[in-house]
Amino acid sequence: MTYEITPIIKDGLPGFANITTEPFLKIGEGYYYIETNLRKNWFEAYETCRLIGAELITFETIEEWKLINQYLVDMKINDVTYWTSGTDLGNTGDHVWFSTGLKITLDEIWYPGEPNNNGGLEHCDELCYIGYGFNDRNCLYNTRYICEAPQPKTAAFIVW
Ligand SMILES: [Ca+2]
Ligand SMILES: [Ca+2]
């Protein structure tokens, strides 16, 4: 599988429009920032994503889930876990994507036996390398994270 690094200058825009998608990487139809060095708790990870105008990653489709997992495997950065926007902090047992407020309906992504709210302390959801499953974990655990940029919008130029 090959991956495309989004060009710095987008086609079809005037030369002076130096539009960049850094630090995001295009995978499938989405734009992501994958932290491969620092480890943060869920809240700090979310804050870091917000600083670059993004949110922790949300998996809307099984295709997105598979693409991201495949990317981590291909790049050999799948030996750790990554925070996602999934959480049941609002209402224990109801896991939602915090970026959208929508319920997590992709039941097949959970690792077998998860979410288990182990010790009553697990309310944030991580992409887990063990069998590439989803797992609820203590929000204060420090791990890596993936930010996802909002879908790009068409740029409009107004000429006076
Ligand atoms: Ca997404
Ligand atoms: Ca768990």
Coordinates of C-alpha atoms and ligand atoms in Angstrom, one line a residue:
M1 CA 0.0 0.0 0.0
T2 CA 1.3 3.5 -0.8
Y3 CA 0.4 6.7 0.9
E4 CA 0.2 10.2 -0.6
I5 CA 1.7 13.1 1.2
T6 CA -0.6 16.0 0.5
P7 CA 1.2 18.6 -1.7
I8 CA 1.9 21.9 -0.1
I9 CA 0.4 23.9 -2.9
K10 CA -3.1 22.7 -4.0
D11 CA -3.8 22.4 -7.6
G12 CA -6.0 25.0 -9.2
L13 CA -5.2 27.8 -6.8
P14 CA -3.4 31.0 -7.6
G15 CA 0.4 30.8 -7.1
F16 CA 0.2 33.3 -4.2
A17 CA -2.2 31.1 -2.3
N18 CA 0.4 29.2 -0.3
I19 CA -2.1 26.8 1.3
T20 CA -0.6 24.1 3.5
T21 CA -2.1 21.0 5.1
E22 CA 0.8 20.5 7.5
P23 CA 1.1 18.9 10.0
F24 CA -1.7 16.7 8.7
L25 CA -1.2 13.6 6.6
K26 CA -3.8 12.4 4.2
I27 CA -4.9 8.8 4.7
G28 CA -8.0 7.8 2.6
E29 CA -10.3 10.8 2.6
G30 CA -9.2 12.1 6.0
Y31 CA -6.4 14.3 7.3
Y32 CA -4.6 13.1 10.4
Y33 CA -1.8 14.0 12.8
I34 CA -0.3 10.9 14.3
E35 CA 1.9 11.6 17.4
T36 CA 4.8 9.1 17.3
N37 CA 6.9 10.5 20.1
L38 CA 5.1 12.1 23.0
R39 CA 2.7 10.4 25.3
K40 CA -0.1 12.4 27.0
N41 CA -3.2 11.7 29.0
W42 CA -6.6 11.9 27.2
F43 CA -7.3 15.5 28.2
E44 CA -3.9 16.8 27.3
A45 CA -4.0 14.9 24.0
Y46 CA -7.4 16.5 23.2
E47 CA -6.0 19.9 24.1
T48 CA -3.0 19.4 21.8
C49 CA -5.3 18.5 18.9
R50 CA -7.4 21.6 19.5
L51 CA -4.3 23.7 19.3
I52 CA -3.9 22.7 15.7
G53 CA -7.6 23.1 14.9
A54 CA -8.3 19.4 15.1
E55 CA -9.9 16.8 17.4
L56 CA -8.9 13.4 18.6
I57 CA -9.7 10.9 15.9
T58 CA -13.2 9.7 15.3
F59 CA -14.0 6.6 13.3
E60 CA -17.2 7.1 11.4
T61 CA -16.8 4.1 9.3
I62 CA -15.2 0.6 9.4
E63 CA -13.2 1.6 6.3
E64 CA -11.6 4.5 8.2
W65 CA -10.8 2.2 11.0
K66 CA -9.2 -0.3 8.7
L67 CA -7.2 2.3 6.8
I68 CA -5.7 3.8 10.0
N69 CA -4.9 0.4 11.4
Q70 CA -3.2 -0.6 8.1
Y71 CA -1.2 2.6 8.1
L72 CA 0.1 2.0 11.6
V73 CA 1.1 -1.5 10.6
D74 CA 2.7 -0.4 7.4
M75 CA 4.7 2.4 9.1
K76 CA 5.6 0.0 12.0
I77 CA 4.2 2.4 14.6
N78 CA 1.6 -0.1 15.8
D79 CA 3.5 -1.2 18.9
V80 CA 1.7 1.4 21.1
T81 CA -1.8 2.6 21.7
Y82 CA -3.4 5.8 20.5
W83 CA -6.1 7.9 22.1
T84 CA -9.2 8.5 20.1
S85 CA -12.2 10.9 20.8
G86 CA -14.2 7.9 22.2
T87 CA -15.3 8.3 25.8
D88 CA -18.1 7.5 28.3
L89 CA -17.1 10.2 30.8
G90 CA -20.5 11.8 30.3
N91 CA -22.5 8.7 31.1
T92 CA -20.8 5.5 32.1
G93 CA -21.4 2.7 29.7
D94 CA -22.5 5.0 26.8
H95 CA -19.5 5.4 24.7
V96 CA -19.6 8.3 22.3
W97 CA -17.3 10.2 20.0
F98 CA -16.6 13.3 21.9
S99 CA -15.9 15.3 18.7
T100 CA -19.4 14.7 17.4
G101 CA -21.4 13.5 20.4
L102 CA -22.6 10.5 18.4
K103 CA -22.8 7.1 19.9
I104 CA -20.0 4.6 19.0
T105 CA -22.0 2.2 16.8
L106 CA -19.1 0.2 15.2
D107 CA -19.5 -2.7 17.7
E108 CA -17.0 -4.8 15.7
I109 CA -14.0 -2.6 16.5
W110 CA -14.0 -3.4 20.2
Y111 CA -11.4 -5.9 21.4
P112 CA -13.2 -9.0 22.7
G113 CA -14.5 -8.3 26.2
E114 CA -14.2 -4.5 25.9
P115 CA -15.3 -2.0 26.9
N116 CA -15.0 -3.5 30.4
N117 CA -14.5 -0.4 32.6
N118 CA -11.8 -2.3 34.5
G119 CA -11.7 -1.2 38.1
G120 CA -14.5 1.3 37.4
L121 CA -11.8 3.6 36.1
E122 CA -11.8 3.3 32.3
H123 CA -13.7 6.1 30.5
C124 CA -11.5 7.0 27.5
D125 CA -11.1 4.9 24.4
E126 CA -7.8 3.9 22.8
L127 CA -6.9 2.2 19.6
C128 CA -5.1 -0.8 21.0
Y129 CA -2.3 -2.8 19.2
I130 CA -3.3 -6.1 20.7
G131 CA -5.3 -7.6 17.9
Y132 CA -6.0 -4.1 16.7
G133 CA -9.0 -3.6 18.9
F134 CA -10.7 -0.8 20.7
N135 CA -10.3 -0.6 24.5
D136 CA -11.6 1.7 27.2
R137 CA -8.8 2.8 29.5
N138 CA -8.0 5.2 32.4
C139 CA -8.2 8.7 30.9
L140 CA -5.1 9.7 32.9
Y141 CA -2.9 7.0 31.2
N142 CA -0.2 8.6 29.1
T143 CA -0.1 7.3 25.6
R144 CA 0.2 8.5 22.0
Y145 CA -2.7 10.0 20.1
I146 CA -4.1 10.7 16.7
C147 CA -5.7 14.0 15.8
E148 CA -8.1 14.4 12.9
A149 CA -8.6 17.6 11.0
P150 CA -12.1 18.7 10.1
Q151 CA -13.1 17.8 6.5
P152 CA -11.5 20.5 4.3
K153 CA -13.9 23.1 3.0
T154 CA -13.7 24.6 -0.5
A155 CA -11.9 27.9 -0.3
A156 CA -13.7 30.9 -1.7
F157 CA -11.9 34.1 -2.9
I158 CA -13.9 37.3 -3.1
V159 CA -12.6 39.9 -5.5
W160 CA -13.7 43.5 -4.9
Ligands
CA1 CA -13.0 10.4 11.1
CA2 CA -10.8 -1.8 29.1

